[in-house]
Amino acid sequence: MANENSPLLAYRLLGEEGVSFPANGAGGPGGASARKLSTFLGVVVPTVLSMFSIVVFLRIGFVVGHAGLLQALAMLLVAYFILALTVLSVCAIATNGAVRGGGAYFMISRTLGPEVGGSIGLMFYLANVCGCAVSLLGLVEAMLDVFGADATGSSGLRVLPQGYGWNLLYGSLLLGLVGGVCTLGAGLYARASFLTFLLVSGSLASVLVSFVAVRPRDIPLTPRPGPNGSSLPPQVGHFTGFNSSTLKANLGAGYAKDYTTGATMTFASVFAVLFNGCTGIMAGANMSGELQDPSRAIPLGTIVAVAYTFFVYILLFFLSSFTCDRILLREDYGFFQAISLWPPLVLTGIYATSLSASMSSLIGASRILHALAQDNLFGAILAPAKVVSQGGNPWGAVLYSWGLVQLVLLAGTLNTLAAVVTVFYLVAYAAVDLSCLSLEWASAPNFRPTFNLFSWHTCLLGVASCLLMMFLISPGAAGGSLLLMGLLSALLTARGGPSSWGYVSQALLFHQVRKYLLRLDVRKDHVKFWRPQLLLLVGNPRGALPLLRLANQLKKGGLYVLGHVTLGDLDSLPSDPVQPQYGAWLSLVDRAQVKAFVDLTLSPSVRQGAQHLLRISGLGGMKPNTLVLGFYDDAAPQDHFLTDPAFSEPADGTREGGSPALSTLFPPPRAPGSPRALSPQDYVATVADALKMNKNVVLARACGALPPERLSRGSGGTCQLHHVDVWPLNLLRPRGGPGYVDVCGLFLLQMATILGMVPAWHSARLRIFLCLGPHEAPGAAEGRLRALLSQLRIRAQVQEVVWGEGSASSQEPEEEEEEEGDFVNGRRGDAEAEALARSANALVRAQQGRGGGGGPGGPEGGEGEEGPTTALTFLYLPRPPADPARYPRYLALLEILSRDLGPTLLIHGVTPVTCTDL
């Protein structure tokens, strides 16, 4: 993809070694040396000629004759109101910064992004190509009406043979003339356009003078065919001169059949014809690469051209209504020749407007194509359009466009395509309005155009008006154009585009997110709307990919932050080492397909860094409430980058575009026995710090053994049947009773239930183990638990297990129940505590085996045994001891408790998360 210049370079007055930079940016083809056109020649002239087109000579009578003066004026006001809204948006964007080649495409793509801009740019290009072909075929038909051998008019030379082949030949010759002018450069095009402008202006001046100088006359009309093939009686139109009776008769509407198509006209059909002829307001903007000062020329020239054409149309409507009766207006659309002092001058104007419209369309199309090719959005297919001459003229794009126009000419008559062309123009106009609307709504500080006569109301009204006109002119073409735009946008999104342009969508998202974050009041939090908001601390993501994906499943639409602590002291470093790492971590998030934010910090120790992240991660009401850590054990870390298909890399260590492979951006996994960045003491201290901050804690062990299908993004309906086991009792506190009803036990139930809501875990069966004392009667506690599960809407299988048989707890059944943490805090001997942990571990593994197949590490499950296995186990995590000296012993007990259980989550919850109320 093409790299963008720095925005600052476009405005810098003096470059290196005294080289001057143009204040309006690096422009179009050939750079600043190609910028030769003034406001008048580069914008006013092509815009005026495009907005007049052939309508000004051959459709004034059609509009006034069918709609009447009042409705015609209303149509003109509505049409120009819609166009004026878009002109205001164009002026605002053009005066907000440097405008390079490509006109409307450049404005749209640099605002809405390459996906939308590229799709609309291509459609706008095709509209100009087809518009050039339509203008040429219209010119051929106008010439054959006078000079054709089969012409039916009362006058003419009758020297040109007619037929499909001859018509194609005439169109190709005219296209060669137009293409030759455009190939030789914008300077010759400007001179040719100026000559055409003089001819059109002279022709219009003769028409205006004729309205005053010509005396009243009767004008015989060409006989029209009747319904049965016979000719209707000849009609006579009347040019009455200025007559109040004529004006009065022409005020109201008189819709009738159009003699060229036989269709009965309506307000919508007449309005569509009028609007079709006025959609040339981008002709000047398309020349942005050749303008001396596009930021000034485009708004000034476009406004002057629109005002001038509006005045001429109004004048012609009034003069026609005052001097011509309705029969003449409705039955002879070319009546200007009949009332002219010198009819050949009107004919010259008709030919000149058609020729100028084709030139404007072809050169505009070439500039849009060259800009698309330079941006490399569509790959090698547009590569020939990048070729430019020494003077900066993109003759490769001109020849490319010339070839496409030639192909379109093969289709012959293009009456239906004319509506498609107009609809494509309107799509581009709507996109310009949408671009300006997005910039205005985003409230970006750098959007401060010098043209201020607009607001978001005008932009929004412009978008709505263009969409309405699209469906009014041709509903089928409008729907097809929107579908085509969607397909092209999807193609460009899949292909990827440059990210250096700046996306207004990001500014809009920032604006909206900030607004709604301010409304997210933590004082209004309610337990029934609680959701986990996770902070996962990751040392090296190579060994933590399964945990990354499991945490992504546990978040349930909540906040998910990947945190990493880089060890160091900023005082002793020349620069911040954290900032360059963000790109690699964001790429990791994209590859792993997790919906997570990234937060990195620099700290002398991991513990202090974790404290920083727990305090400052998130914003407003979106802050982590749960800390997730990998388990601290002696297992050798695995490199999941080598086995995960999403992280497969080319052999040379580079990705597409030459960027380094993701595997080269993270260090290899820690070798077994090598020193760690975090000591066991600090690890447990980090857990204790999180609990002191009122954060829930999750310790994840052996997540690499999770079934791969359970970590996928799809449905788990075809997965092997698995169990999810939940032990909502502190197994290191040997006592019976309803330990599952405390806050931490309910938190375990909630997290397990949330995991079951993920599609990949839908088929897994939730099992809750109810621990009974050795002398407790079964049944009663199970009933209470089932009642609680019913209130919490949790579907699970409840199993009672006797906790204490053969363990230390069974030896003292009558003693007073110990306070929580007796074993953890050392009130019992180390040997007794370890025996209790081993007993609890054996109990859990035994239940995994009784599930019909041993879980990972289960003692009774053989590989060939049928039945579901335990995919994940949830265990109650006791609080760390109050004495930091007991931290290593606490960690050792956790290791014994969770040893060989397979994937395990040890969880301690400190906040209420369940609610039985509606």
Short mmCIF file of C-alpha atoms in Angstrom, two decimals, residues 154-573:
data_model
loop_
_atom_site.label_atom_id
_atom_site.label_comp_id
_atom_site.label_asym_id
_atom_site.label_seq_id
_atom_site.Cartn_x
_atom_site.Cartn_y
_atom_site.Cartn_z
CA SER A 154 -37.53 19.06 -42.39
CA SER A 155 -33.99 20.27 -42.91
CA GLY A 156 -30.53 18.77 -42.97
CA LEU A 157 -27.73 17.70 -45.28
CA ARG A 158 -28.39 13.92 -45.11
CA VAL A 159 -24.76 12.98 -45.81
CA LEU A 160 -23.87 10.58 -42.96
CA PRO A 161 -24.83 6.91 -43.32
CA GLN A 162 -26.54 5.39 -40.30
CA GLY A 163 -26.62 2.04 -38.54
CA TYR A 164 -25.01 0.34 -35.54
CA GLY A 165 -21.59 0.06 -37.15
CA TRP A 166 -21.61 3.62 -38.42
CA ASN A 167 -22.79 4.96 -35.07
CA LEU A 168 -19.98 3.06 -33.35
CA LEU A 169 -17.49 4.48 -35.83
CA TYR A 170 -18.67 8.05 -35.24
CA GLY A 171 -18.53 7.56 -31.47
CA SER A 172 -15.04 6.06 -31.70
CA LEU A 173 -13.77 8.95 -33.81
CA LEU A 174 -15.16 11.48 -31.39
CA LEU A 175 -13.68 9.48 -28.50
CA GLY A 176 -10.32 9.59 -30.25
CA LEU A 177 -10.57 13.37 -30.44
CA VAL A 178 -11.55 13.67 -26.79
CA GLY A 179 -8.90 11.15 -25.70
CA GLY A 180 -6.22 12.96 -27.69
CA VAL A 181 -6.97 16.23 -25.94
CA CYS A 182 -6.93 14.60 -22.48
CA THR A 183 -3.76 12.60 -23.21
CA LEU A 184 -1.82 15.75 -24.06
CA GLY A 185 -2.43 17.13 -20.59
CA ALA A 186 -4.58 19.31 -18.41
CA GLY A 187 -3.28 22.50 -20.04
CA LEU A 188 -4.62 21.56 -23.47
CA TYR A 189 -7.84 20.32 -21.87
CA ALA A 190 -8.27 23.66 -20.10
CA ARG A 191 -7.76 25.57 -23.34
CA ALA A 192 -10.17 23.29 -25.19
CA SER A 193 -12.70 23.64 -22.39
CA PHE A 194 -12.35 27.40 -22.46
CA LEU A 195 -12.97 27.41 -26.22
CA THR A 196 -16.02 25.22 -25.69
CA PHE A 197 -17.16 27.52 -22.90
CA LEU A 198 -16.98 30.48 -25.29
CA LEU A 199 -19.01 28.59 -27.91
CA VAL A 200 -21.66 27.55 -25.38
CA SER A 201 -21.82 31.05 -23.92
CA GLY A 202 -22.16 32.56 -27.40
CA SER A 203 -24.89 30.08 -28.27
CA LEU A 204 -26.80 30.84 -25.06
CA ALA A 205 -26.37 34.55 -25.63
CA SER A 206 -27.88 34.18 -29.08
CA VAL A 207 -30.83 32.28 -27.57
CA LEU A 208 -31.40 34.99 -24.96
CA VAL A 209 -31.22 37.71 -27.59
CA SER A 210 -33.59 35.74 -29.83
CA PHE A 211 -36.27 35.70 -27.13
CA VAL A 212 -36.29 39.51 -27.34
CA ALA A 213 -35.41 40.21 -30.97
CA VAL A 214 -37.43 37.59 -32.84
CA ARG A 215 -40.98 38.55 -33.69
CA PRO A 216 -43.92 36.19 -33.00
CA ARG A 217 -44.10 33.30 -35.42
CA ASP A 218 -45.83 29.96 -36.00
CA ILE A 219 -43.55 26.94 -35.98
CA PRO A 220 -44.71 23.77 -37.83
CA LEU A 221 -43.97 20.65 -35.82
CA THR A 222 -42.89 17.25 -37.10
CA PRO A 223 -45.91 14.90 -37.48
CA ARG A 224 -46.07 12.27 -34.76
CA PRO A 225 -47.03 8.61 -35.39
CA GLY A 226 -50.52 7.59 -34.27
CA PRO A 227 -51.58 4.54 -32.28
CA ASN A 228 -52.16 2.35 -35.35
CA GLY A 229 -49.09 3.41 -37.30
CA SER A 230 -50.84 6.29 -38.99
CA SER A 231 -49.60 9.84 -38.59
CA LEU A 232 -51.38 12.29 -36.36
CA PRO A 233 -52.54 15.62 -37.80
CA PRO A 234 -49.66 18.09 -37.98
CA GLN A 235 -49.41 20.53 -35.11
CA VAL A 236 -48.20 24.10 -35.02
CA GLY A 237 -46.36 25.67 -32.11
CA HIS A 238 -46.52 29.38 -31.42
CA PHE A 239 -43.77 31.75 -30.43
CA THR A 240 -45.80 34.68 -29.13
CA GLY A 241 -43.06 36.99 -27.89
CA PHE A 242 -43.54 38.39 -24.39
CA ASN A 243 -47.19 37.80 -23.68
CA SER A 244 -48.93 37.73 -20.29
CA SER A 245 -51.55 35.29 -21.60
CA THR A 246 -48.82 32.88 -22.61
CA LEU A 247 -47.26 33.17 -19.19
CA LYS A 248 -50.58 32.56 -17.48
CA ALA A 249 -51.23 29.47 -19.58
CA ASN A 250 -47.78 28.11 -18.75
CA LEU A 251 -47.95 28.61 -14.98
CA GLY A 252 -49.72 25.34 -14.13
CA ALA A 253 -48.66 21.77 -14.86
CA GLY A 254 -49.75 19.95 -18.01
CA TYR A 255 -48.24 16.50 -17.89
CA ALA A 256 -48.74 14.51 -21.06
CA LYS A 257 -47.02 11.80 -23.08
CA ASP A 258 -43.40 12.34 -24.00
CA TYR A 259 -43.20 12.17 -27.79
CA THR A 260 -39.74 10.58 -27.67
CA THR A 261 -40.69 7.64 -25.39
CA GLY A 262 -44.49 7.50 -25.41
CA ALA A 263 -44.58 7.43 -21.60
CA THR A 264 -46.85 9.74 -19.63
CA MET A 265 -44.77 12.18 -17.62
CA THR A 266 -45.11 12.82 -13.90
CA PHE A 267 -43.48 15.20 -11.46
CA ALA A 268 -40.93 12.54 -10.51
CA SER A 269 -39.99 11.64 -14.08
CA VAL A 270 -39.57 15.27 -15.15
CA PHE A 271 -37.62 16.08 -12.00
CA ALA A 272 -35.31 13.13 -12.66
CA VAL A 273 -34.54 14.42 -16.17
CA LEU A 274 -33.79 17.91 -14.84
CA PHE A 275 -31.65 16.61 -12.02
CA ASN A 276 -29.71 14.32 -14.36
CA GLY A 277 -28.44 17.36 -16.21
CA CYS A 278 -27.29 19.21 -13.10
CA THR A 279 -25.05 16.59 -11.49
CA GLY A 280 -21.72 17.98 -12.63
CA ILE A 281 -20.65 19.81 -9.49
CA MET A 282 -17.58 17.58 -9.01
CA ALA A 283 -16.03 18.37 -12.40
CA GLY A 284 -13.79 21.03 -10.90
CA ALA A 285 -12.93 19.00 -7.80
CA ASN A 286 -11.79 16.12 -10.03
CA MET A 287 -9.02 18.42 -11.30
CA SER A 288 -7.64 18.95 -7.78
CA GLY A 289 -4.24 17.54 -8.77
CA GLU A 290 -3.77 20.19 -11.48
CA LEU A 291 -5.05 23.23 -9.58
CA GLN A 292 -2.60 25.85 -8.36
CA ASP A 293 -4.41 26.20 -5.04
CA PRO A 294 -7.10 23.52 -4.72
CA SER A 295 -8.10 24.50 -1.18
CA ARG A 296 -9.15 27.92 -2.50
CA ALA A 297 -10.07 27.09 -6.09
CA ILE A 298 -12.48 24.20 -5.41
CA PRO A 299 -14.88 26.02 -3.03
CA LEU A 300 -14.73 29.38 -4.82
CA GLY A 301 -14.96 27.99 -8.34
CA THR A 302 -17.71 25.50 -7.51
CA ILE A 303 -19.89 28.12 -5.79
CA VAL A 304 -19.46 30.55 -8.71
CA ALA A 305 -20.33 27.85 -11.25
CA VAL A 306 -23.41 26.71 -9.33
CA ALA A 307 -24.67 30.27 -8.92
CA TYR A 308 -24.06 31.05 -12.60
CA THR A 309 -25.85 27.98 -13.94
CA PHE A 310 -28.74 28.50 -11.52
CA PHE A 311 -29.20 32.06 -12.79
CA VAL A 312 -29.12 30.91 -16.44
CA TYR A 313 -31.65 28.13 -15.83
CA ILE A 314 -34.01 30.52 -14.02
CA LEU A 315 -33.73 33.03 -16.84
CA LEU A 316 -34.42 30.43 -19.53
CA PHE A 317 -37.43 29.08 -17.60
CA PHE A 318 -38.96 32.57 -17.35
CA LEU A 319 -38.24 33.54 -20.97
CA SER A 320 -39.64 30.25 -22.29
CA SER A 321 -42.80 30.59 -20.20
CA PHE A 322 -43.36 34.19 -21.35
CA THR A 323 -42.88 33.61 -25.08
CA CYS A 324 -43.70 29.99 -26.07
CA ASP A 325 -47.03 28.21 -25.87
CA ARG A 326 -47.29 24.80 -24.28
CA ILE A 327 -47.62 22.96 -27.58
CA LEU A 328 -44.28 24.28 -28.77
CA LEU A 329 -42.61 23.54 -25.45
CA ARG A 330 -44.02 20.04 -25.13
CA GLU A 331 -43.80 18.88 -28.73
CA ASP A 332 -40.44 20.32 -29.83
CA TYR A 333 -37.68 20.04 -27.23
CA GLY A 334 -35.22 21.65 -29.64
CA PHE A 335 -37.31 24.77 -30.14
CA PHE A 336 -34.30 27.01 -29.47
CA GLN A 337 -33.22 26.42 -33.08
CA ALA A 338 -36.65 27.37 -34.39
CA ILE A 339 -36.70 30.73 -32.61
CA SER A 340 -33.00 31.55 -32.92
CA LEU A 341 -31.68 34.43 -35.02
CA TRP A 342 -29.06 32.04 -36.38
CA PRO A 343 -29.98 28.34 -35.80
CA PRO A 344 -26.51 26.94 -36.62
CA LEU A 345 -25.15 28.72 -33.54
CA VAL A 346 -27.61 26.82 -31.33
CA LEU A 347 -26.58 23.61 -33.05
CA THR A 348 -22.96 24.47 -32.34
CA GLY A 349 -23.83 24.96 -28.66
CA ILE A 350 -25.50 21.54 -28.51
CA TYR A 351 -22.47 19.86 -30.01
CA ALA A 352 -20.08 21.85 -27.83
CA THR A 353 -21.84 20.98 -24.57
CA SER A 354 -21.86 17.27 -25.44
CA LEU A 355 -18.20 17.36 -26.41
CA SER A 356 -17.20 19.27 -23.29
CA ALA A 357 -19.19 16.90 -21.05
CA SER A 358 -17.39 13.91 -22.57
CA MET A 359 -13.99 15.60 -22.12
CA SER A 360 -14.78 16.50 -18.53
CA SER A 361 -15.91 12.96 -17.76
CA LEU A 362 -12.87 11.36 -19.38
CA ILE A 363 -10.25 13.57 -17.75
CA GLY A 364 -12.07 13.38 -14.41
CA ALA A 365 -12.18 9.59 -14.68
CA SER A 366 -8.46 9.44 -15.47
CA ARG A 367 -7.57 11.53 -12.41
CA ILE A 368 -9.72 9.39 -10.12
CA LEU A 369 -8.20 6.21 -11.61
CA HIS A 370 -4.67 7.55 -11.20
CA ALA A 371 -5.36 8.33 -7.53
CA LEU A 372 -6.81 4.83 -7.01
CA ALA A 373 -3.77 3.29 -8.67
CA GLN A 374 -1.35 5.37 -6.60
CA ASP A 375 -3.07 4.18 -3.43
CA ASN A 376 -2.72 0.59 -4.66
CA LEU A 377 -6.13 -0.40 -3.31
CA PHE A 378 -6.97 -2.80 -6.14
CA GLY A 379 -3.53 -4.25 -6.75
CA ALA A 380 -1.87 -4.93 -10.09
CA ILE A 381 -5.06 -4.55 -12.12
CA LEU A 382 -4.69 -0.76 -11.98
CA ALA A 383 -0.89 -0.70 -12.29
CA PRO A 384 -0.89 0.79 -15.85
CA ALA A 385 -2.77 3.83 -14.51
CA LYS A 386 0.28 4.83 -12.45
CA VAL A 387 2.29 5.85 -15.55
CA VAL A 388 2.79 9.61 -15.92
CA SER A 389 4.65 11.82 -18.35
CA GLN A 390 7.55 14.09 -17.44
CA GLY A 391 5.10 16.95 -17.06
CA GLY A 392 3.02 14.94 -14.60
CA ASN A 393 0.15 14.03 -16.94
CA PRO A 394 -1.21 10.55 -16.10
CA TRP A 395 -1.52 9.43 -19.70
CA GLY A 396 -1.59 5.79 -18.61
CA ALA A 397 -4.83 6.43 -16.70
CA VAL A 398 -6.22 8.36 -19.71
CA LEU A 399 -5.53 5.46 -22.08
CA TYR A 400 -6.93 2.99 -19.54
CA SER A 401 -10.13 5.04 -19.28
CA TRP A 402 -10.25 5.54 -23.05
CA GLY A 403 -10.27 1.76 -23.50
CA LEU A 404 -13.12 1.30 -21.04
CA VAL A 405 -15.18 4.03 -22.70
CA GLN A 406 -14.62 2.28 -26.04
CA LEU A 407 -15.98 -0.93 -24.55
CA VAL A 408 -19.04 0.89 -23.24
CA LEU A 409 -19.63 2.40 -26.70
CA LEU A 410 -20.03 -1.13 -28.06
CA ALA A 411 -23.30 -1.36 -26.13
CA GLY A 412 -24.85 1.19 -28.51
CA THR A 413 -27.76 3.12 -27.03
CA LEU A 414 -27.43 3.77 -23.31
CA ASN A 415 -30.76 5.23 -22.24
CA THR A 416 -31.03 2.98 -19.21
CA LEU A 417 -27.38 3.44 -18.30
CA ALA A 418 -27.88 7.20 -18.01
CA ALA A 419 -29.93 6.65 -14.83
CA VAL A 420 -27.22 4.38 -13.43
CA VAL A 421 -24.60 7.06 -14.08
CA THR A 422 -26.63 9.65 -12.19
CA VAL A 423 -27.20 7.27 -9.29
CA PHE A 424 -23.45 6.59 -9.05
CA TYR A 425 -22.83 10.34 -8.99
CA LEU A 426 -25.35 10.68 -6.18
CA VAL A 427 -23.63 7.93 -4.20
CA ALA A 428 -20.41 9.94 -4.39
CA TYR A 429 -22.24 13.14 -3.38
CA ALA A 430 -23.85 11.37 -0.43
CA ALA A 431 -20.44 10.05 0.61
CA VAL A 432 -18.96 13.55 0.54
CA ASP A 433 -21.82 14.78 2.74
CA LEU A 434 -21.31 11.79 5.02
CA SER A 435 -17.58 12.54 5.23
CA CYS A 436 -18.22 16.11 6.31
CA LEU A 437 -20.93 14.97 8.71
CA SER A 438 -18.57 12.45 10.29
CA LEU A 439 -15.84 15.04 10.73
CA GLU A 440 -18.29 17.47 12.29
CA TRP A 441 -19.76 14.87 14.65
CA ALA A 442 -16.33 13.59 15.63
CA SER A 443 -15.43 17.07 16.94
CA ALA A 444 -11.78 16.46 16.09
CA PRO A 445 -9.62 19.46 17.01
CA ASN A 446 -7.88 19.33 13.62
CA PHE A 447 -11.15 19.74 11.72
CA ARG A 448 -11.28 23.50 11.43
CA PRO A 449 -12.06 24.42 7.80
CA THR A 450 -11.77 28.04 6.76
CA PHE A 451 -15.15 27.68 5.04
CA ASN A 452 -17.72 27.86 7.85
CA LEU A 453 -21.06 28.09 6.03
CA PHE A 454 -22.12 24.56 6.94
CA SER A 455 -23.26 22.52 9.92
CA TRP A 456 -24.05 18.93 10.69
CA HIS A 457 -27.66 19.71 9.82
CA THR A 458 -26.73 20.61 6.22
CA CYS A 459 -24.53 17.52 5.94
CA LEU A 460 -27.22 15.19 7.26
CA LEU A 461 -29.84 16.77 5.03
CA GLY A 462 -27.47 16.39 2.08
CA VAL A 463 -27.02 12.67 2.73
CA ALA A 464 -30.77 12.12 3.07
CA SER A 465 -31.53 14.19 -0.05
CA CYS A 466 -29.03 12.31 -2.21
CA LEU A 467 -30.37 8.95 -1.06
CA LEU A 468 -33.93 10.09 -1.73
CA MET A 469 -33.01 11.28 -5.23
CA MET A 470 -31.29 7.98 -5.97
CA PHE A 471 -34.45 6.00 -5.36
CA LEU A 472 -36.61 8.60 -7.06
CA ILE A 473 -34.56 8.44 -10.26
CA SER A 474 -34.16 4.66 -10.38
CA PRO A 475 -34.98 2.39 -7.42
CA GLY A 476 -33.33 -0.59 -9.08
CA ALA A 477 -30.12 1.27 -9.87
CA ALA A 478 -30.07 2.75 -6.37
CA GLY A 479 -30.37 -0.63 -4.70
CA GLY A 480 -27.80 -2.14 -7.04
CA SER A 481 -25.33 0.68 -6.42
CA LEU A 482 -25.57 0.26 -2.65
CA LEU A 483 -25.10 -3.50 -3.03
CA LEU A 484 -22.07 -2.94 -5.27
CA MET A 485 -20.62 -0.50 -2.76
CA GLY A 486 -21.05 -3.07 0.01
CA LEU A 487 -19.35 -5.81 -2.01
CA LEU A 488 -16.42 -3.57 -2.95
CA SER A 489 -16.05 -2.43 0.66
CA ALA A 490 -16.01 -6.06 1.81
CA LEU A 491 -13.36 -6.86 -0.82
CA LEU A 492 -11.15 -3.97 0.27
CA THR A 493 -11.66 -4.85 3.94
CA ALA A 494 -10.54 -8.41 3.27
CA ARG A 495 -7.56 -7.21 1.26
CA GLY A 496 -6.50 -4.64 3.84
CA GLY A 497 -5.74 -1.00 3.30
CA PRO A 498 -3.33 1.68 4.46
CA SER A 499 -3.73 2.63 8.08
CA SER A 500 -1.87 5.94 7.85
CA TRP A 501 -4.76 7.87 6.31
CA GLY A 502 -6.67 8.28 9.51
CA TYR A 503 -10.17 6.87 9.98
CA VAL A 504 -12.95 9.20 11.01
CA SER A 505 -14.69 6.13 12.41
CA GLN A 506 -12.02 6.02 15.11
CA ALA A 507 -12.68 9.67 15.98
CA LEU A 508 -16.42 9.01 16.10
CA LEU A 509 -15.93 5.97 18.30
CA PHE A 510 -13.70 7.94 20.63
CA HIS A 511 -16.29 10.71 20.86
CA GLN A 512 -19.14 8.30 21.59
CA VAL A 513 -17.17 6.08 23.97
CA ARG A 514 -16.05 9.08 25.99
CA LYS A 515 -19.61 10.34 26.18
CA TYR A 516 -21.04 7.03 27.35
CA LEU A 517 -18.17 6.32 29.72
CA LEU A 518 -19.05 9.54 31.49
CA ARG A 519 -22.60 8.25 31.81
CA LEU A 520 -21.43 4.90 33.19
CA ASP A 521 -21.78 5.74 36.87
CA VAL A 522 -20.17 3.24 39.24
CA ARG A 523 -22.51 4.44 41.97
CA LYS A 524 -25.40 2.90 40.04
CA ASP A 525 -23.86 -0.57 39.79
CA HIS A 526 -26.19 -3.41 40.73
CA VAL A 527 -25.31 -7.01 41.41
CA LYS A 528 -27.80 -8.37 38.86
CA PHE A 529 -25.87 -6.62 36.09
CA TRP A 530 -22.46 -7.69 37.31
CA ARG A 531 -20.06 -9.14 34.79
CA PRO A 532 -16.41 -10.19 35.10
CA GLN A 533 -13.88 -7.57 34.06
CA LEU A 534 -10.57 -9.34 33.81
CA LEU A 535 -6.97 -8.25 34.08
CA LEU A 536 -4.77 -11.12 32.85
CA LEU A 537 -1.11 -10.68 33.75
CA VAL A 538 1.07 -12.31 31.10
CA GLY A 539 4.82 -12.71 31.26
CA ASN A 540 5.42 -14.29 27.85
CA PRO A 541 2.41 -14.90 25.59
CA ARG A 542 4.17 -17.83 23.91
CA GLY A 543 3.30 -20.01 26.87
CA ALA A 544 -0.06 -18.43 27.69
CA LEU A 545 -2.14 -18.69 24.50
CA PRO A 546 -4.69 -21.20 25.92
CA LEU A 547 -5.12 -19.03 29.01
CA LEU A 548 -5.58 -15.95 26.79
CA ARG A 549 -8.44 -17.66 25.01
CA LEU A 550 -9.99 -19.13 28.16
CA ALA A 551 -10.02 -15.70 29.82
CA ASN A 552 -11.64 -14.31 26.69
CA GLN A 553 -14.44 -16.84 27.15
CA LEU A 554 -14.85 -15.99 30.83
CA LYS A 555 -15.30 -12.24 30.34
CA LYS A 556 -19.01 -12.47 29.26
CA GLY A 557 -19.00 -9.16 27.40
CA GLY A 558 -17.01 -7.47 30.13
CA LEU A 559 -13.69 -5.69 30.09
CA TYR A 560 -10.67 -7.82 29.24
CA VAL A 561 -7.19 -6.36 29.67
CA LEU A 562 -3.91 -8.06 28.87
CA GLY A 563 -1.34 -6.71 31.29
CA HIS A 564 2.42 -7.06 31.11
CA VAL A 565 5.14 -5.72 33.39
CA THR A 566 8.50 -4.80 31.92
CA LEU A 567 11.20 -4.70 34.59
CA GLY A 568 13.27 -1.55 34.75
CA ASP A 569 13.63 1.97 36.08
CA LEU A 570 12.84 4.87 33.77
CA ASP A 571 15.39 7.05 35.55
CA SER A 572 18.22 4.85 34.31
CA LEU A 573 16.91 4.43 30.75
#
